[in-house]
Amino acid sequence: MAYRHTIDATTYVFEGLRDLLAKATPPRSGDRLAGIAAGTSEQMIAARMALADLPLSRLLDEAVVPYEEDEVTRLILDSHDKAAFAPVAAMTVGEFRNYLLSDAATTEALTKLSHGITPEMAAAVSKLMRNQDLILAAKKCRVTTAFRDTIGLAGRMSVRLQPNHPFDDARGITASILDGLLLGSGDACIGINPASDDPTTIGTLLRLLDELIARLSIPTQACVLTHVTTTLGLIDQGLPVDLVFQSIAGTEAANRSFGVDLKLLREAHEAGRALRRGTVGENLMYFETGQGSALSANAHHGVDQQTCEARAYGVARAFDPLLVNSVVGFIGPEYLYDGKEIIRAGLEDHFCGKLLGLPLGVDVCYTNHAEADQDDMDNLLTLLAAAGVNFIMGVPGADDVMLNYQSTSFHDALYVRDLFNLKRAPEFDDWLVRTGLADPAFRLARDGGQLPDFASRLIAKEGTTI
């Protein structure tokens, strides 16, 4: 079905929903690379005006990736909650935007609505929103999950402590972990991106994290971000697996390029649940996504990268994850060219994920060949904190020496905590007080409490010193 809109006697024609969504998208290099972006600002505005008049229910009738060809489409449509959708079913996309920004769209109302919204609906309405709209609407969405601590409560923001090392060296990783803990990071999880995919190495890292968390009695969860098939093999061997990780995308073909499908993810989810390692909750899946992943795999079906990203959240939602994060600038300037495009994409991703009922965090990051710098990341971090982001990354010095990209540091987390008076997960904050790392008001203690003693003993055990 073609869609049309006329501006000053010029009629713009869009060949189907896929084309309409792509042409309505704010400028970004990935869509230009794919040849699907609007050619002019006038065409983009015409697409947005046509999209604003589109009935929201139309997005249930016309799939951007054919139902018969794609299991992600089938998952999205087959799991759609019609009863939850009913309050907004008669709205157009433009009216839905207005509703989301109104006083009627309370946190309670948006929570009930979340499973009635499809990823394509979330993507569509985001294209009509300014940055401030994305922030305001996302702030009203509250998604809480739990494993050994509770993430996503109002007035709180968590941090994934990311102690990557280019050689997976246990001493270097341990030092980075202790650095993060001393600075109050790690309540989302302690998560290592391994340099090696060797199961023996990954097993060693899992045991290291398990021992450290147990010896310090830290109310957090460990994750080694390896392929889900490797994790399944390690579970079978009896390794201490807390969170099950996998990168996912928004089409069946893109997920196939990652070596996964929905059946495999279900198997991994059940294997993780069977371990029963959580203490305050059972959310244990950790998914990472990123705009451009489907395009980079030539698996986007002509769909714009932001809509593909939202469809990845449709996959994640089926598994009640503990954590989902968009690694927003990681793929590079071929997909998000500069700081302006990265900031916009990060706010879109956070809004769409939260609207769909997901515990969205963002890796506020960029590659060294992008037209971006740390000031851009400061801006995005501040905006996301204002929008109620569930978690961010904590990387020593904000410079990941293994993945070779720039992210956010432990000190950046302290900055936004001070700025917005954000606490950590309650169980983790209480642990900081018990260990002497924080005072009763949850401010970090200047003397570091008792942890340096433990750090000295632990690293000395590994044959080095602090």
Short mmCIF file of C-alpha atoms in Angstrom, two decimals:
data_model
loop_
_atom_site.label_atom_id
_atom_site.label_comp_id
_atom_site.label_asym_id
_atom_site.label_seq_id
_atom_site.Cartn_x
_atom_site.Cartn_y
_atom_site.Cartn_z
CA MET A 1 0.00 0.00 0.00
CA ALA A 2 1.37 3.42 -0.95
CA TYR A 3 1.18 6.44 1.38
CA ARG A 4 1.04 10.05 0.19
CA HIS A 5 1.37 13.56 1.55
CA THR A 6 1.24 16.85 -0.32
CA ILE A 7 3.25 19.95 0.62
CA ASP A 8 2.96 23.13 -1.49
CA ALA A 9 1.45 21.29 -4.45
CA THR A 10 4.18 18.62 -4.38
CA THR A 11 2.89 15.13 -3.61
CA TYR A 12 5.34 12.75 -1.98
CA VAL A 13 4.64 9.06 -2.42
CA PHE A 14 5.97 6.34 -0.09
CA GLU A 15 5.86 2.76 -1.30
CA GLY A 16 4.60 0.94 1.75
CA LEU A 17 5.09 1.14 5.50
CA ARG A 18 8.74 0.15 5.31
CA ASP A 19 9.52 3.08 3.00
CA LEU A 20 7.40 5.49 5.02
CA LEU A 21 9.20 4.64 8.28
CA ALA A 22 12.61 4.92 6.63
CA LYS A 23 11.90 8.30 5.06
CA ALA A 24 10.49 9.67 8.35
CA THR A 25 13.66 8.78 10.29
CA PRO A 26 15.98 11.56 11.47
CA PRO A 27 19.20 11.64 9.42
CA ARG A 28 21.80 8.94 10.08
CA SER A 29 24.62 7.49 8.07
CA GLY A 30 23.41 3.87 8.19
CA ASP A 31 20.17 4.63 6.38
CA ARG A 32 22.06 6.72 3.84
CA LEU A 33 24.46 3.80 3.34
CA ALA A 34 21.48 1.49 2.79
CA GLY A 35 19.97 3.87 0.24
CA ILE A 36 16.65 4.17 2.10
CA ALA A 37 16.94 7.58 3.80
CA ALA A 38 14.93 10.62 2.76
CA GLY A 39 16.63 12.48 -0.07
CA THR A 40 15.59 15.92 1.14
CA SER A 41 14.35 17.57 4.32
CA GLU A 42 11.03 18.19 2.58
CA GLN A 43 10.60 14.50 1.83
CA MET A 44 11.41 13.64 5.46
CA ILE A 45 8.80 16.10 6.77
CA ALA A 46 6.21 14.82 4.31
CA ALA A 47 6.87 11.28 5.54
CA ARG A 48 6.45 12.36 9.16
CA MET A 49 3.19 14.10 8.40
CA ALA A 50 1.87 11.03 6.57
CA LEU A 51 3.06 8.85 9.47
CA ALA A 52 1.34 11.11 12.02
CA ASP A 53 -2.00 10.54 10.23
CA LEU A 54 -1.52 6.75 10.05
CA PRO A 55 -3.82 4.71 12.32
CA LEU A 56 -1.73 2.98 14.98
CA SER A 57 -3.55 -0.27 14.22
CA ARG A 58 -2.19 -0.17 10.67
CA LEU A 59 1.14 -1.24 12.08
CA LEU A 60 -0.47 -4.56 13.01
CA ASP A 61 -1.76 -5.11 9.47
CA GLU A 62 1.33 -4.43 7.40
CA ALA A 63 4.54 -6.17 8.47
CA VAL A 64 7.82 -4.48 7.56
CA VAL A 65 9.40 -7.95 7.30
CA PRO A 66 6.99 -10.61 5.95
CA TYR A 67 5.34 -12.83 8.56
CA GLU A 68 5.98 -15.96 6.50
CA GLU A 69 9.70 -15.25 6.17
CA ASP A 70 10.72 -14.06 9.62
CA GLU A 71 10.34 -15.58 13.08
CA VAL A 72 10.85 -12.21 14.75
CA THR A 73 7.80 -10.84 12.94
CA ARG A 74 5.83 -13.92 13.97
CA LEU A 75 6.94 -13.49 17.61
CA ILE A 76 5.91 -9.82 17.62
CA LEU A 77 2.48 -10.35 16.09
CA ASP A 78 1.62 -13.65 17.77
CA SER A 79 2.46 -12.30 21.24
CA HIS A 80 0.64 -8.99 20.80
CA ASP A 81 -1.65 -8.24 23.75
CA LYS A 82 -4.87 -6.89 22.21
CA ALA A 83 -6.44 -6.11 25.57
CA ALA A 84 -3.45 -3.99 26.61
CA PHE A 85 -3.56 -2.23 23.22
CA ALA A 86 -7.27 -1.37 23.48
CA PRO A 87 -6.90 2.05 25.20
CA VAL A 88 -4.89 3.42 22.25
CA ALA A 89 -6.25 1.25 19.43
CA ALA A 90 -8.28 4.07 17.86
CA MET A 91 -5.40 6.55 17.84
CA THR A 92 -3.21 7.64 14.96
CA VAL A 93 0.55 7.63 15.43
CA GLY A 94 0.42 11.40 15.95
CA GLU A 95 -2.34 11.12 18.52
CA PHE A 96 -0.33 8.42 20.29
CA ARG A 97 2.61 10.83 20.53
CA ASN A 98 0.35 13.45 22.08
CA TYR A 99 -1.00 10.89 24.54
CA LEU A 100 2.49 9.81 25.64
CA LEU A 101 3.34 13.42 26.46
CA SER A 102 0.06 14.07 28.30
CA ASP A 103 -0.68 13.80 32.01
CA ALA A 104 -2.92 10.83 31.24
CA ALA A 105 0.12 8.73 30.35
CA THR A 106 1.18 7.95 33.90
CA THR A 107 3.76 5.36 34.89
CA GLU A 108 0.96 2.97 35.84
CA ALA A 109 -0.86 3.48 32.53
CA LEU A 110 2.30 2.99 30.46
CA THR A 111 3.19 -0.17 32.37
CA LYS A 112 -0.21 -1.66 31.53
CA LEU A 113 0.13 -0.52 27.91
CA SER A 114 3.63 -1.90 27.28
CA HIS A 115 2.69 -5.37 25.99
CA GLY A 116 0.08 -3.84 23.71
CA ILE A 117 2.71 -1.84 21.86
CA THR A 118 4.69 -3.46 19.06
CA PRO A 119 8.27 -2.48 18.25
CA GLU A 120 7.11 -0.91 14.99
CA MET A 121 4.63 1.28 16.92
CA ALA A 122 7.38 2.41 19.27
CA ALA A 123 9.73 3.15 16.37
CA ALA A 124 7.01 5.00 14.45
CA VAL A 125 6.03 7.32 17.28
CA SER A 126 9.67 8.03 18.14
CA LYS A 127 10.19 9.42 14.64
CA LEU A 128 7.65 12.15 15.41
CA MET A 129 9.34 13.15 18.67
CA ARG A 130 11.98 15.72 19.49
CA ASN A 131 14.77 14.77 21.88
CA GLN A 132 12.93 16.38 24.79
CA ASP A 133 9.84 14.31 23.98
CA LEU A 134 11.88 11.10 24.05
CA ILE A 135 13.30 12.06 27.45
CA LEU A 136 9.98 13.07 29.00
CA ALA A 137 8.06 10.00 27.81
CA ALA A 138 10.84 7.57 28.76
CA LYS A 139 11.08 9.11 32.23
CA LYS A 140 7.49 8.02 32.87
CA CYS A 141 8.24 4.39 31.98
CA ARG A 142 9.54 2.40 34.95
CA VAL A 143 10.83 -1.15 34.49
CA THR A 144 12.19 -3.07 37.49
CA THR A 145 14.07 -6.39 37.39
CA ALA A 146 15.95 -8.46 39.97
CA PHE A 147 18.46 -11.28 40.39
CA ARG A 148 20.68 -10.66 43.45
CA ASP A 149 19.72 -7.02 43.65
CA THR A 150 16.87 -4.89 42.33
CA ILE A 151 17.50 -2.74 39.27
CA GLY A 152 15.36 0.05 37.85
CA LEU A 153 13.65 1.50 40.91
CA ALA A 154 12.72 5.18 40.85
CA GLY A 155 15.54 7.53 41.86
CA ARG A 156 18.21 4.92 41.17
CA MET A 157 20.66 4.14 38.37
CA SER A 158 22.89 1.10 38.16
CA VAL A 159 26.29 0.50 36.58
CA ARG A 160 27.69 -2.53 34.82
CA LEU A 161 31.29 -2.83 35.96
CA GLN A 162 33.20 -3.71 32.76
CA PRO A 163 36.75 -4.85 33.64
CA ASN A 164 37.87 -6.04 30.19
CA HIS A 165 41.49 -7.00 29.59
CA PRO A 166 43.21 -7.56 26.21
CA PHE A 167 44.72 -10.87 27.41
CA ASP A 168 41.96 -11.93 29.84
CA ASP A 169 44.57 -11.61 32.59
CA ALA A 170 43.02 -12.45 35.97
CA ARG A 171 45.19 -9.95 37.85
CA GLY A 172 44.35 -7.08 35.53
CA ILE A 173 40.66 -7.93 35.59
CA THR A 174 40.68 -8.20 39.40
CA ALA A 175 42.37 -4.83 39.75
CA SER A 176 39.75 -3.21 37.49
CA ILE A 177 36.92 -4.81 39.44
CA LEU A 178 38.26 -3.56 42.74
CA ASP A 179 38.75 -0.09 41.25
CA GLY A 180 35.10 -0.08 40.25
CA LEU A 181 33.85 -1.37 43.58
CA LEU A 182 35.81 1.28 45.47
CA LEU A 183 34.02 3.87 43.32
CA GLY A 184 30.61 2.35 43.95
CA SER A 185 30.07 0.64 40.59
CA GLY A 186 28.92 -2.90 39.82
CA ASP A 187 25.30 -3.13 40.93
CA ALA A 188 23.94 -3.91 37.44
CA CYS A 189 26.50 -6.69 37.09
CA ILE A 190 30.20 -7.35 36.83
CA GLY A 191 30.45 -8.23 33.16
CA ILE A 192 33.57 -9.21 31.23
CA ASN A 193 33.83 -9.16 27.44
CA PRO A 194 36.41 -11.94 26.99
CA ALA A 195 39.21 -11.47 24.47
CA SER A 196 39.15 -15.22 23.84
CA ASP A 197 36.24 -17.49 22.98
CA ASP A 198 38.06 -20.49 24.45
CA PRO A 199 35.68 -22.22 26.91
CA THR A 200 38.53 -22.99 29.32
CA THR A 201 39.45 -19.30 29.54
CA ILE A 202 35.82 -18.30 29.97
CA GLY A 203 35.38 -20.93 32.67
CA THR A 204 38.37 -19.47 34.52
CA LEU A 205 36.81 -15.99 34.37
CA LEU A 206 33.47 -17.30 35.62
CA ARG A 207 35.17 -18.92 38.62
CA LEU A 208 37.12 -15.72 39.30
CA LEU A 209 33.94 -13.62 39.38
CA ASP A 210 32.06 -16.19 41.44
CA GLU A 211 34.83 -16.36 44.05
CA LEU A 212 35.14 -12.59 44.31
CA ILE A 213 31.38 -12.04 44.66
CA ALA A 214 31.11 -14.84 47.24
CA ARG A 215 34.13 -13.78 49.34
CA LEU A 216 32.98 -10.17 49.48
CA SER A 217 29.28 -11.11 49.76
CA ILE A 218 28.46 -8.60 47.03
CA PRO A 219 24.75 -8.46 46.12
CA THR A 220 25.37 -8.42 42.39
CA GLN A 221 25.60 -10.84 39.48
CA ALA A 222 28.43 -11.96 37.23
CA CYS A 223 28.46 -12.32 33.48
CA VAL A 224 31.06 -13.33 30.92
CA LEU A 225 29.71 -12.06 27.62
CA THR A 226 30.37 -15.09 25.46
CA HIS A 227 28.17 -16.75 22.85
CA VAL A 228 25.09 -18.44 24.24
CA THR A 229 26.19 -21.86 22.96
CA THR A 230 29.42 -21.55 24.93
CA THR A 231 27.44 -20.60 28.03
CA LEU A 232 25.18 -23.62 27.58
CA GLY A 233 28.23 -25.88 27.39
CA LEU A 234 29.68 -24.37 30.56
CA ILE A 235 26.37 -24.78 32.39
CA ASP A 236 26.47 -28.46 31.44
CA GLN A 237 29.98 -28.63 32.96
CA GLY A 238 28.74 -27.18 36.25
CA LEU A 239 30.39 -23.75 35.92
CA PRO A 240 28.90 -20.94 38.07
CA VAL A 241 26.80 -19.03 35.52
CA ASP A 242 24.64 -16.17 36.82
CA LEU A 243 23.51 -14.28 33.71
CA VAL A 244 23.08 -15.72 30.23
CA PHE A 245 24.29 -13.25 27.60
CA GLN A 246 23.66 -12.88 23.89
CA SER A 247 23.80 -10.17 21.24
CA ILE A 248 20.53 -10.04 19.33
CA ALA A 249 19.05 -8.17 16.38
CA GLY A 250 15.66 -7.40 14.89
CA THR A 251 15.35 -9.92 12.07
CA GLU A 252 15.65 -13.68 11.84
CA ALA A 253 18.45 -13.37 9.30
CA ALA A 254 20.43 -10.95 11.47
CA ASN A 255 20.09 -13.24 14.47
CA ARG A 256 21.22 -16.12 12.30
CA SER A 257 24.37 -14.12 11.54
CA PHE A 258 24.94 -14.09 15.32
CA GLY A 259 24.48 -17.86 15.36
CA VAL A 260 21.21 -17.82 17.28
CA ASP A 261 17.48 -18.25 16.84
CA LEU A 262 14.50 -18.07 19.17
CA LYS A 263 14.62 -21.80 19.94
CA LEU A 264 18.22 -21.56 21.10
CA LEU A 265 17.46 -18.51 23.25
CA ARG A 266 14.58 -20.36 24.89
CA GLU A 267 16.87 -23.28 25.64
CA ALA A 268 19.45 -20.98 27.20
CA HIS A 269 16.80 -19.16 29.24
CA GLU A 270 15.50 -22.41 30.69
CA ALA A 271 19.03 -23.66 31.43
CA GLY A 272 19.83 -20.49 33.33
CA ARG A 273 16.59 -20.59 35.31
CA ALA A 274 17.24 -24.20 36.28
CA LEU A 275 20.40 -23.13 38.16
CA ARG A 276 18.33 -20.98 40.57
CA ARG A 277 21.26 -18.72 41.46
CA GLY A 278 19.19 -15.59 42.00
CA THR A 279 18.29 -14.53 45.53
CA VAL A 280 15.77 -11.69 45.11
CA GLY A 281 14.52 -12.41 41.59
CA GLU A 282 14.70 -14.69 38.55
CA ASN A 283 15.49 -12.26 35.69
CA LEU A 284 18.75 -13.61 34.26
CA MET A 285 19.03 -12.89 30.54
CA TYR A 286 21.36 -10.11 29.39
CA PHE A 287 20.94 -8.87 25.83
CA GLU A 288 22.98 -6.35 23.89
CA THR A 289 21.79 -4.63 20.73
CA GLY A 290 22.87 -1.78 18.49
CA GLN A 291 21.52 0.24 15.59
CA GLY A 292 23.10 -0.97 12.35
CA SER A 293 23.66 -4.61 13.31
CA ALA A 294 21.05 -5.93 10.86
CA LEU A 295 22.36 -3.70 8.08
CA SER A 296 25.96 -4.75 8.73
CA ALA A 297 24.84 -8.37 8.26
CA ASN A 298 22.92 -7.46 5.08
CA ALA A 299 19.84 -8.73 6.90
CA HIS A 300 17.74 -5.56 7.27
CA HIS A 301 15.18 -6.28 4.50
CA GLY A 302 15.21 -2.61 3.53
CA VAL A 303 14.00 -1.59 7.00
CA ASP A 304 15.59 1.48 8.61
CA GLN A 305 18.11 0.70 11.32
CA GLN A 306 16.14 2.27 14.15
CA THR A 307 13.04 0.20 13.41
CA CYS A 308 15.25 -2.90 13.21
CA GLU A 309 16.66 -1.97 16.60
CA ALA A 310 13.19 -1.68 18.11
CA ARG A 311 12.35 -5.12 16.70
CA ALA A 312 15.34 -6.52 18.61
CA TYR A 313 13.60 -5.31 21.76
CA GLY A 314 10.62 -7.42 20.69
CA VAL A 315 12.95 -10.43 20.85
CA ALA A 316 14.34 -9.44 24.25
CA ARG A 317 10.90 -8.88 25.74
CA ALA A 318 10.00 -12.54 25.27
CA PHE A 319 12.63 -13.61 27.82
CA ASP A 320 12.02 -11.30 30.81
CA PRO A 321 15.65 -10.11 30.86
CA LEU A 322 17.48 -8.59 33.79
CA LEU A 323 19.42 -6.23 31.53
CA VAL A 324 19.13 -4.99 27.94
CA ASN A 325 21.48 -2.39 26.59
CA SER A 326 21.98 -0.59 23.33
CA VAL A 327 25.69 -0.28 22.56
CA VAL A 328 24.70 2.84 20.74
CA GLY A 329 27.89 4.12 19.07
CA PHE A 330 29.93 0.93 19.02
CA ILE A 331 29.38 -0.21 15.43
CA GLY A 332 30.96 2.95 14.06
CA PRO A 333 30.41 6.06 11.93
CA GLU A 334 29.17 4.04 8.97
CA TYR A 335 25.92 3.68 10.95
CA LEU A 336 25.93 6.68 13.31
CA TYR A 337 28.28 9.27 11.88
CA ASP A 338 28.81 11.84 14.61
CA GLY A 339 27.93 12.91 18.11
CA LYS A 340 24.58 14.36 17.03
CA GLU A 341 23.47 11.09 15.44
CA ILE A 342 24.73 9.03 18.40
CA ILE A 343 22.89 11.21 20.91
CA ARG A 344 19.64 11.00 18.96
CA ALA A 345 19.96 7.22 18.54
CA GLY A 346 20.68 6.70 22.24
CA LEU A 347 17.56 8.61 23.26
CA GLU A 348 15.45 6.74 20.68
CA ASP A 349 16.71 3.36 21.85
CA HIS A 350 16.10 4.14 25.50
CA PHE A 351 12.59 5.45 24.83
CA CYS A 352 11.56 2.54 22.59
CA GLY A 353 12.90 -0.07 24.98
CA LYS A 354 11.24 1.44 28.02
CA LEU A 355 7.92 1.90 26.19
CA LEU A 356 8.02 -1.81 25.31
CA GLY A 357 8.54 -2.71 28.97
CA LEU A 358 12.25 -3.49 28.91
CA PRO A 359 14.96 -2.68 31.50
CA LEU A 360 16.92 -0.52 29.08
CA GLY A 361 20.45 0.60 29.72
CA VAL A 362 22.78 2.31 27.28
CA ASP A 363 26.48 1.93 26.64
CA VAL A 364 27.19 5.62 26.02
CA CYS A 365 30.06 5.14 23.60
CA TYR A 366 31.82 5.90 20.34
CA THR A 367 34.65 4.51 18.26
CA ASN A 368 37.84 6.47 17.74
CA HIS A 369 37.15 7.07 14.03
CA ALA A 370 33.71 8.61 14.63
CA GLU A 371 33.12 12.36 14.53
CA ALA A 372 32.43 12.39 18.26
CA ASP A 373 34.26 13.03 21.50
CA GLN A 374 33.81 12.68 25.24
CA ASP A 375 31.86 15.94 25.46
CA ASP A 376 29.21 14.36 23.23
CA MET A 377 29.13 11.39 25.56
CA ASP A 378 28.78 13.70 28.58
CA ASN A 379 25.75 15.23 26.87
CA LEU A 380 24.14 11.86 26.09
CA LEU A 381 24.90 10.50 29.57
CA THR A 382 23.27 13.52 31.19
CA LEU A 383 20.19 13.30 28.97
CA LEU A 384 19.79 9.57 29.61
CA ALA A 385 20.12 10.04 33.36
CA ALA A 386 17.38 12.67 33.14
CA ALA A 387 15.30 10.17 31.15
CA GLY A 388 15.63 7.49 33.86
CA VAL A 389 18.04 5.08 32.21
CA ASN A 390 18.28 1.79 34.14
CA PHE A 391 22.05 1.40 33.87
CA ILE A 392 25.20 2.55 32.11
CA MET A 393 28.71 1.15 31.72
CA GLY A 394 31.59 1.63 34.12
CA VAL A 395 34.92 1.23 32.29
CA PRO A 396 38.26 2.14 33.89
CA GLY A 397 39.12 5.59 32.57
CA ALA A 398 36.20 5.31 30.08
CA ASP A 399 38.70 3.65 27.69
CA ASP A 400 38.10 -0.02 26.95
CA VAL A 401 41.58 -1.35 26.24
CA MET A 402 40.27 -4.68 24.92
CA LEU A 403 37.38 -3.60 22.69
CA ASN A 404 39.22 -0.39 21.72
CA TYR A 405 36.35 2.08 22.07
CA GLN A 406 35.40 4.93 24.39
CA SER A 407 32.60 4.54 26.93
CA THR A 408 31.79 5.93 30.40
CA SER A 409 33.90 5.64 33.53
CA PHE A 410 33.23 4.99 37.20
CA HIS A 411 33.70 8.71 37.76
CA ASP A 412 31.11 9.54 35.10
CA ALA A 413 28.60 7.51 37.10
CA LEU A 414 29.49 9.52 40.21
CA TYR A 415 28.89 12.73 38.25
CA VAL A 416 25.32 11.86 37.23
CA ARG A 417 24.57 10.41 40.67
CA ASP A 418 25.55 13.72 42.25
CA LEU A 419 23.75 15.78 39.59
CA PHE A 420 20.42 13.95 39.84
CA ASN A 421 20.72 12.51 43.37
CA LEU A 422 20.59 8.95 42.04
CA LYS A 423 21.22 6.01 44.32
CA ARG A 424 22.32 2.50 43.40
CA ALA A 425 20.32 -0.72 43.71
CA PRO A 426 19.17 -0.78 47.35
CA GLU A 427 20.86 -4.09 48.21
CA PHE A 428 24.14 -2.84 46.75
CA ASP A 429 23.94 0.50 48.56
CA ASP A 430 23.35 -1.34 51.83
CA TRP A 431 26.41 -3.52 51.13
CA LEU A 432 28.55 -0.43 50.55
CA VAL A 433 27.51 0.87 53.97
CA ARG A 434 28.15 -2.49 55.68
CA THR A 435 31.66 -2.74 54.23
CA GLY A 436 32.51 0.83 55.19
CA LEU A 437 32.77 1.89 51.54
CA ALA A 438 29.94 4.37 52.05
CA ASP A 439 28.52 6.31 54.96
CA PRO A 440 24.93 5.86 56.20
CA ALA A 441 23.81 8.49 53.66
CA PHE A 442 25.30 6.24 50.92
CA ARG A 443 28.09 8.70 50.09
CA LEU A 444 31.36 6.96 49.26
CA ALA A 445 33.73 6.91 52.20
CA ARG A 446 37.01 8.72 51.67
CA ASP A 447 39.12 6.09 53.40
CA GLY A 448 37.80 3.22 51.24
CA GLY A 449 36.52 1.19 54.19
CA GLN A 450 37.78 -2.36 54.52
CA LEU A 451 38.11 -3.20 50.82
CA PRO A 452 41.75 -2.18 50.24
CA ASP A 453 42.82 -4.81 52.79
CA PHE A 454 40.94 -7.47 50.89
CA ALA A 455 42.25 -6.14 47.58
CA SER A 456 45.84 -6.42 48.80
CA ARG A 457 45.33 -10.00 49.92
CA LEU A 458 43.43 -11.05 46.83
CA ILE A 459 45.86 -9.62 44.30
CA ALA A 460 48.86 -10.82 46.35
CA LYS A 461 47.33 -14.26 46.04
CA GLU A 462 47.57 -13.83 42.26
CA GLY A 463 51.28 -13.08 42.54
CA THR A 464 51.32 -9.29 42.22
CA THR A 465 50.73 -6.18 44.33
CA ILE A 466 48.54 -3.12 44.05
#
